[in-house]
């Protein structure tokens, strides 16, 4: 196995072109990266067999798990990736497929425009797989979504040109909209419609567990298993929106939120006297000062860490929290801007319930413009743009936000308009669906197209979930999107020109220049 790699699927990639050495910037080894390529190749082989041989429910679930495994900051463990490869190949054989896989590395060496379009499809599928997996954990699936994973993967193995691939790129966005709607329905059916909730950043004394990632089902199971044990539960990163769901809020030991965005974890988790559970993508290589208290579950895996399997017995996590004992005194933490609380729970159910107030505020001139400022956060310099942008927005504008990018500014107090806070956290990255629902409802209320609304999307991207969401926005025809902090390395100049000419995607510049351009 070669001791080098090629990976350019995330925003932090080396020199903005691709990680090619012995390890990726994310900490993934060249060997793990090579195995993830092998896993993707096996998936393409399985999907091609499924074009003629009927897949089973087991096939569909395996495809989700395997795609999820290849998302950035999920799996660093060579042994578990190899097990997944073996499972995919066994499934292919069970369906009548022959030995041998398409080599995904052919894509990296292809014509840059073909490479660009196939990368958009592959990375979009990876992001969408996470959403479909979370929905499946709550008992929801879609034949349309399941079928498209196989269609999209099979397309990657075809010798197609831009005319054949571009429709698949746009279909990825279309199907991801269905997938986000599916997950939204799964979450709200299981846990109720989110309601606005103020979440403290204070950590009470005594034993505690920090839960990070996106999987609400894992959080619910942990809350059930820790009831009456004297252990408090705190969310971290993308788990923050859990506080808005009524059936999760009912657990009195779900106390608050610990820390800020995922990329700060190595500093914020340093010697923390609590246990930490990773449920999805956001894992960074843990430092020795806290690696003994980190646990993984689902497809998240890292060498040497204790993994909680399908039985979901969180006893090891609970015992570690009790042994560590927590802080001896209450700890008062703050957000990046010094705030002591944050708010969440402004999903489409809440915002649309007060749509008349919002519409009246727009018609009366109290609200002049909406900004959707959100997306993935990361460590690359330049992301302070989003903090500065929000700080400089006029007092007669509203900031909708979602995903972990909000940690740049979600502890700011920017006041209210018509009784509504100027910053409204709509939830996790998949809750882009909520933003879409609100935008469509507003456009219908004003009798105009979404692109005619006083609405601007200012997005930050990091990994593959952001890719599939961007494709959904493009499928819906949304234009004038500001994107940063850098443009994806896998988008070729010709494909970028196509996006700019057809959708007016604009790279961010400075907050001052962009606000002037947007607001005139």
Coordinates of C-alpha atoms in Angstrom, one line a residue, residues 34-434:
X34 CA -6.5 4.6 0.6
X35 CA -8.9 2.3 2.3
X36 CA -11.7 4.8 2.0
X37 CA -11.0 5.0 -1.7
X38 CA -11.2 1.2 -1.8
X39 CA -14.5 1.3 0.1
X40 CA -15.9 3.9 -2.4
X41 CA -14.7 1.7 -5.3
X42 CA -16.5 -1.3 -3.7
X43 CA -19.7 0.8 -3.4
X44 CA -19.6 1.7 -7.0
X45 CA -19.1 -2.0 -7.9
X46 CA -22.1 -2.9 -5.7
X47 CA -24.3 -0.1 -7.2
X48 CA -23.5 -1.3 -10.8
X49 CA -24.7 -4.8 -9.9
X50 CA -27.9 -3.3 -8.4
X51 CA -28.7 -1.8 -11.8
X52 CA -29.7 -5.3 -12.9
X53 CA -30.0 -7.3 -9.7
X54 CA -32.6 -6.1 -7.1
X55 CA -31.1 -4.7 -3.9
X56 CA -32.5 -5.6 -0.5
X57 CA -33.2 -3.4 2.6
X58 CA -29.9 -4.7 3.9
X59 CA -28.2 -3.4 0.7
X60 CA -29.7 0.1 1.2
X61 CA -28.6 0.3 4.8
X62 CA -25.1 -0.9 4.0
X63 CA -24.7 1.8 1.3
X64 CA -25.7 4.5 3.8
X65 CA -23.3 3.2 6.5
X66 CA -20.4 2.9 4.0
X67 CA -20.9 6.3 2.5
X68 CA -21.2 7.9 5.9
X69 CA -17.9 6.2 6.9
X70 CA -16.1 8.2 4.2
X71 CA -17.2 11.6 5.3
X72 CA -14.5 13.9 6.7
X73 CA -13.8 13.6 10.5
X74 CA -15.8 10.3 10.9
X75 CA -13.6 7.3 10.7
X76 CA -9.8 7.2 11.2
X77 CA -9.7 3.5 12.0
X78 CA -8.2 1.3 9.3
X79 CA -9.5 -1.9 10.8
X80 CA -13.2 -0.8 10.8
X81 CA -12.9 0.6 7.3
X82 CA -11.6 -2.8 6.1
X83 CA -14.5 -4.5 7.8
X84 CA -16.9 -2.2 5.9
X85 CA -15.1 -3.0 2.6
X86 CA -15.5 -6.7 3.2
X87 CA -19.2 -6.2 4.0
X88 CA -19.8 -4.3 0.8
X89 CA -18.0 -6.9 -1.3
X90 CA -19.9 -9.7 0.4
X91 CA -23.2 -8.0 -0.4
X92 CA -22.2 -7.6 -4.0
X93 CA -21.4 -11.3 -4.2
X94 CA -24.7 -12.2 -2.5
X95 CA -26.5 -10.2 -5.2
X96 CA -24.7 -12.1 -7.9
X97 CA -21.9 -9.7 -8.7
X98 CA -18.5 -10.8 -9.9
X99 CA -15.2 -10.1 -8.2
X100 CA -13.4 -6.8 -9.0
X101 CA -14.3 -3.2 -8.4
X102 CA -14.2 0.1 -10.3
X103 CA -11.2 2.1 -9.1
X104 CA -12.5 5.4 -7.9
X105 CA -9.0 6.8 -8.2
X106 CA -9.6 7.0 -12.0
X107 CA -11.9 9.9 -11.2
X108 CA -9.1 11.9 -9.5
X109 CA -7.0 11.5 -12.7
X110 CA -9.8 12.3 -15.2
X111 CA -10.3 15.4 -17.2
X112 CA -10.8 18.3 -14.7
X113 CA -14.4 19.0 -15.7
X114 CA -15.4 15.3 -15.5
X115 CA -13.5 15.0 -12.2
X116 CA -15.3 18.1 -10.9
X117 CA -18.8 16.9 -11.8
X118 CA -18.2 13.4 -10.5
X119 CA -16.8 14.8 -7.3
X120 CA -19.9 16.9 -6.8
X121 CA -22.0 13.8 -7.2
X122 CA -19.8 11.6 -4.9
X123 CA -19.4 14.2 -2.1
X124 CA -23.1 15.1 -2.4
X125 CA -24.0 11.4 -2.0
X126 CA -21.8 11.2 1.1
X127 CA -23.4 14.2 2.8
X128 CA -26.9 13.0 1.9
X129 CA -26.1 9.5 3.3
X130 CA -25.6 11.0 6.7
X131 CA -29.1 12.5 6.6
X132 CA -30.7 9.3 5.3
X133 CA -29.0 7.3 8.0
X134 CA -30.2 9.6 10.8
X135 CA -33.8 9.3 9.4
X136 CA -33.4 5.5 9.2
X137 CA -32.4 5.4 12.9
X138 CA -35.8 6.9 13.6
X139 CA -37.6 4.4 11.4
X140 CA -38.0 6.6 8.2
X141 CA -36.7 5.7 4.7
X142 CA -37.6 6.6 1.1
X143 CA -37.6 4.4 -1.9
X144 CA -36.7 7.4 -4.1
X145 CA -33.7 8.3 -1.9
X146 CA -32.5 4.7 -1.6
X147 CA -32.7 4.2 -5.3
X148 CA -30.8 7.4 -6.1
X149 CA -27.8 6.4 -4.0
X150 CA -27.4 3.4 -6.3
X151 CA -28.0 5.4 -9.4
X152 CA -25.6 8.1 -8.4
X153 CA -22.8 5.7 -7.4
X154 CA -23.3 3.7 -10.6
X155 CA -23.0 6.9 -12.7
X156 CA -19.5 7.4 -11.2
X157 CA -18.3 4.3 -12.9
X158 CA -19.6 5.3 -16.3
X159 CA -17.4 6.9 -19.0
X160 CA -19.8 9.8 -19.4
X161 CA -19.3 13.4 -20.5
X162 CA -20.5 16.6 -19.0
X163 CA -23.9 16.4 -20.7
X164 CA -24.7 13.1 -19.0
X165 CA -23.2 14.0 -15.6
X166 CA -24.6 17.5 -15.1
X167 CA -28.2 16.2 -14.8
X168 CA -27.0 13.7 -12.1
X169 CA -25.4 16.6 -10.2
X170 CA -28.7 18.5 -10.2
X171 CA -30.7 15.3 -9.4
X172 CA -28.4 14.9 -6.3
X173 CA -29.7 18.3 -5.1
X174 CA -33.3 17.3 -5.9
X175 CA -33.2 14.0 -4.0
X176 CA -31.4 15.7 -1.1
X177 CA -34.4 18.0 -0.6
X178 CA -36.5 14.9 -0.3
X179 CA -34.0 13.4 2.1
X180 CA -33.9 16.5 4.3
X181 CA -37.7 16.6 4.4
X182 CA -37.6 13.0 5.4
X183 CA -35.2 13.7 8.3
X184 CA -37.2 16.7 9.4
X185 CA -40.4 14.6 9.5
X186 CA -38.5 11.9 11.4
X187 CA -37.1 14.3 14.0
X188 CA -40.4 16.2 14.6
X189 CA -42.5 13.1 14.7
X190 CA -40.2 11.5 17.3
X191 CA -39.4 14.6 19.4
X192 CA -42.0 17.3 18.6
X193 CA -41.7 20.6 16.8
X194 CA -38.7 22.7 18.1
X195 CA -39.6 25.7 20.1
X196 CA -37.3 28.7 21.0
X197 CA -35.1 27.8 23.9
X198 CA -32.4 29.7 25.8
X199 CA -29.5 27.4 26.5
X200 CA -27.0 28.2 29.2
X201 CA -23.2 27.7 28.7
X202 CA -22.7 27.0 32.4
X203 CA -21.6 23.6 33.6
X204 CA -22.9 22.6 36.9
X205 CA -20.8 20.8 39.5
X206 CA -20.8 17.0 39.5
X207 CA -20.5 14.2 36.9
X208 CA -21.4 15.0 33.3
X209 CA -21.3 13.7 29.8
X210 CA -20.8 15.8 26.6
X211 CA -22.6 14.6 23.5
X212 CA -21.5 15.8 20.2
X213 CA -22.5 15.2 16.6
X214 CA -25.9 15.1 15.0
X215 CA -27.7 11.9 16.0
X216 CA -30.7 12.8 18.2
X217 CA -31.6 9.1 18.7
X218 CA -28.2 8.5 20.4
X219 CA -28.8 11.5 22.7
X220 CA -32.3 10.2 23.6
X221 CA -30.9 6.7 24.4
X222 CA -28.2 8.3 26.6
X223 CA -30.7 10.5 28.4
X224 CA -32.8 7.4 29.2
X225 CA -29.8 5.4 30.4
X226 CA -28.6 8.2 32.7
X227 CA -31.9 9.1 34.3
X228 CA -31.6 9.0 38.1
X229 CA -27.8 8.5 38.1
X230 CA -26.8 12.0 39.1
X231 CA -25.1 12.7 35.7
X232 CA -25.9 15.8 33.8
X233 CA -25.8 15.8 30.0
X234 CA -24.5 18.7 27.9
X235 CA -24.6 19.1 24.1
X236 CA -21.7 20.2 22.0
X237 CA -21.4 21.4 18.4
X238 CA -24.3 20.4 16.1
X239 CA -26.1 18.7 19.0
X240 CA -27.1 22.1 20.4
X241 CA -30.4 22.2 18.5
X242 CA -31.6 19.2 20.5
X243 CA -32.5 21.6 23.3
X244 CA -35.4 22.9 21.2
X245 CA -37.2 19.6 20.9
X246 CA -40.0 19.2 23.5
X247 CA -39.6 15.5 24.0
X248 CA -35.8 15.9 24.7
X249 CA -36.2 19.0 26.8
X250 CA -38.4 17.0 29.2
X251 CA -35.3 15.3 30.6
X252 CA -34.3 17.5 33.5
X253 CA -30.6 16.4 33.3
X254 CA -30.2 17.8 29.8
X255 CA -28.7 20.9 31.2
X256 CA -26.9 23.1 28.6
X257 CA -24.2 23.4 26.0
X258 CA -20.5 22.8 26.4
X259 CA -17.9 24.7 24.3
X260 CA -18.3 26.0 20.8
X261 CA -17.7 24.6 17.3
X262 CA -16.2 21.2 16.6
X263 CA -12.8 22.5 15.4
X264 CA -12.1 23.9 18.9
X265 CA -12.5 20.6 20.6
X266 CA -8.8 19.8 21.1
X267 CA -8.5 23.0 23.2
X268 CA -11.9 22.9 24.9
X269 CA -11.8 19.2 25.8
X270 CA -8.3 19.4 27.3
X271 CA -8.4 17.7 30.7
X272 CA -12.2 18.1 30.9
X273 CA -13.4 16.0 33.9
X274 CA -16.3 14.5 32.0
X275 CA -17.0 11.8 29.4
X276 CA -17.4 12.7 25.8
X277 CA -19.5 10.8 23.2
X278 CA -19.1 11.3 19.5
X279 CA -22.1 10.3 17.5
X280 CA -21.3 11.5 14.0
X281 CA -18.8 13.5 11.9
X282 CA -16.9 16.0 14.0
X283 CA -14.1 13.9 15.6
X284 CA -10.6 15.3 15.6
X285 CA -7.7 13.1 16.7
X286 CA -8.0 13.3 20.5
X287 CA -5.1 14.5 22.6
X288 CA -3.6 12.4 25.3
X289 CA -5.0 14.8 27.9
X290 CA -8.5 13.6 27.3
X291 CA -8.4 10.6 25.0
X292 CA -9.1 8.2 27.9
X293 CA -12.6 9.7 28.2
X294 CA -13.7 9.8 24.6
X295 CA -16.2 7.3 23.3
X296 CA -17.5 6.7 19.7
X297 CA -20.6 5.1 18.3
X298 CA -22.3 4.5 15.0
X299 CA -19.8 4.7 12.1
X300 CA -17.5 7.0 14.1
X301 CA -14.2 5.2 14.9
X302 CA -10.7 6.1 16.0
X303 CA -7.9 3.6 16.9
X304 CA -7.7 3.0 20.7
X305 CA -11.0 4.6 21.6
X306 CA -13.9 2.6 23.2
X307 CA -16.7 2.1 20.7
X308 CA -20.3 1.7 21.7
X309 CA -21.8 -0.9 19.4
X310 CA -25.3 -1.6 18.0
X311 CA -26.5 -2.6 21.4
X312 CA -26.2 1.0 22.5
X313 CA -25.2 0.1 26.0
X314 CA -23.6 3.4 27.2
X315 CA -22.4 1.8 30.5
X316 CA -18.7 2.5 29.8
X317 CA -19.5 6.2 29.2
X318 CA -21.6 6.4 32.3
X319 CA -19.0 4.7 34.5
X320 CA -16.3 7.0 33.1
X321 CA -18.3 10.1 33.9
X322 CA -19.0 8.9 37.5
X323 CA -15.3 8.1 38.0
X324 CA -14.1 11.5 36.7
X325 CA -16.6 13.2 39.0
X326 CA -17.0 16.4 37.0
X327 CA -16.2 19.9 38.3
X328 CA -16.2 20.5 42.1
X329 CA -17.7 23.9 41.5
X330 CA -20.0 25.4 38.9
X331 CA -18.1 26.6 35.8
X332 CA -19.2 29.7 33.9
X333 CA -18.1 29.5 30.3
X334 CA -18.8 31.9 27.4
X335 CA -19.2 31.8 23.7
X336 CA -16.7 33.3 21.3
X337 CA -18.0 36.8 21.8
X338 CA -18.4 36.6 25.6
X339 CA -22.1 35.6 25.8
X340 CA -23.2 33.3 28.6
X341 CA -26.3 31.8 26.8
X342 CA -27.3 30.9 23.2
X343 CA -30.7 30.4 21.7
X344 CA -32.0 27.6 19.4
X345 CA -35.3 26.2 18.3
X346 CA -36.3 28.5 15.4
X347 CA -37.3 25.8 12.9
X348 CA -39.8 26.3 10.2
X349 CA -42.6 25.3 12.5
X350 CA -41.9 28.2 14.9
X351 CA -41.0 30.8 12.3
X352 CA -44.1 30.1 10.1
X353 CA -46.3 30.2 13.2
X354 CA -45.5 33.9 13.4
X355 CA -45.3 34.4 9.7
X356 CA -48.0 37.1 9.9
X357 CA -45.8 39.2 12.2
X358 CA -42.8 38.7 10.0
X359 CA -44.8 39.7 6.9
X360 CA -46.2 42.8 8.6
X361 CA -42.7 43.8 9.8
X362 CA -41.5 43.6 6.2
X363 CA -44.4 45.5 4.8
X364 CA -44.1 48.1 7.5
X365 CA -40.4 48.5 6.9
X366 CA -39.2 47.2 10.3
X367 CA -37.4 44.3 8.5
X368 CA -35.6 45.4 5.4
X369 CA -33.6 42.3 4.6
X370 CA -33.0 38.6 5.7
X371 CA -29.7 37.0 5.7
X372 CA -29.1 33.2 6.0
X373 CA -25.6 33.1 7.5
X374 CA -24.6 29.6 8.3
X375 CA -23.0 26.4 7.2
X376 CA -20.0 24.5 8.4
X377 CA -17.3 26.0 10.6
X378 CA -13.6 25.2 10.4
X379 CA -10.2 26.3 11.5
X380 CA -8.9 28.0 8.3
X381 CA -8.1 31.7 8.6
X382 CA -10.7 33.9 7.1
X383 CA -13.7 32.5 8.9
X384 CA -13.9 35.6 11.2
X385 CA -15.6 37.1 8.1
X386 CA -18.9 35.6 9.3
X387 CA -18.6 37.1 12.8
X388 CA -17.8 40.5 11.3
X389 CA -20.5 40.2 8.7
X390 CA -23.2 39.5 11.3
X391 CA -21.9 42.3 13.6
X392 CA -22.1 44.8 10.7
X393 CA -25.6 43.9 9.5
X394 CA -28.0 46.8 10.0
X395 CA -30.5 46.8 12.9
X396 CA -33.4 46.4 10.5
X397 CA -32.2 43.0 9.2
X398 CA -32.8 39.5 10.5
X399 CA -30.1 36.8 10.6
X400 CA -31.3 33.2 10.1
X401 CA -28.6 30.7 10.9
X402 CA -28.0 26.9 11.1
X403 CA -25.2 24.3 11.4
X404 CA -22.0 24.9 13.4
X405 CA -21.1 28.1 11.6
X406 CA -23.4 29.8 14.0
X407 CA -20.9 29.5 16.8
X408 CA -19.0 32.4 15.3
X409 CA -21.8 34.7 16.4
X410 CA -24.7 32.9 18.1
X411 CA -23.8 34.3 21.6
X412 CA -24.2 37.9 20.3
X413 CA -27.2 40.0 21.6
X414 CA -28.3 42.0 18.5
X415 CA -31.7 42.9 20.0
X416 CA -35.1 42.1 18.6
X417 CA -37.5 43.2 15.8
X418 CA -41.2 42.9 16.5
X419 CA -40.5 40.7 19.5
X420 CA -38.4 38.3 17.5
X421 CA -34.6 38.1 18.1
X422 CA -32.5 39.3 15.2
X423 CA -30.5 36.1 15.3
X424 CA -32.6 32.9 14.9
X425 CA -31.0 29.5 15.0
X426 CA -32.9 27.1 12.8
X427 CA -30.9 24.0 13.8
X428 CA -28.5 21.6 12.4
X429 CA -27.1 21.7 8.8
X430 CA -29.9 19.4 7.6
X431 CA -32.3 22.1 8.9
X432 CA -31.5 24.0 5.7
X433 CA -34.8 22.4 4.9
X434 CA -36.4 24.8 7.5

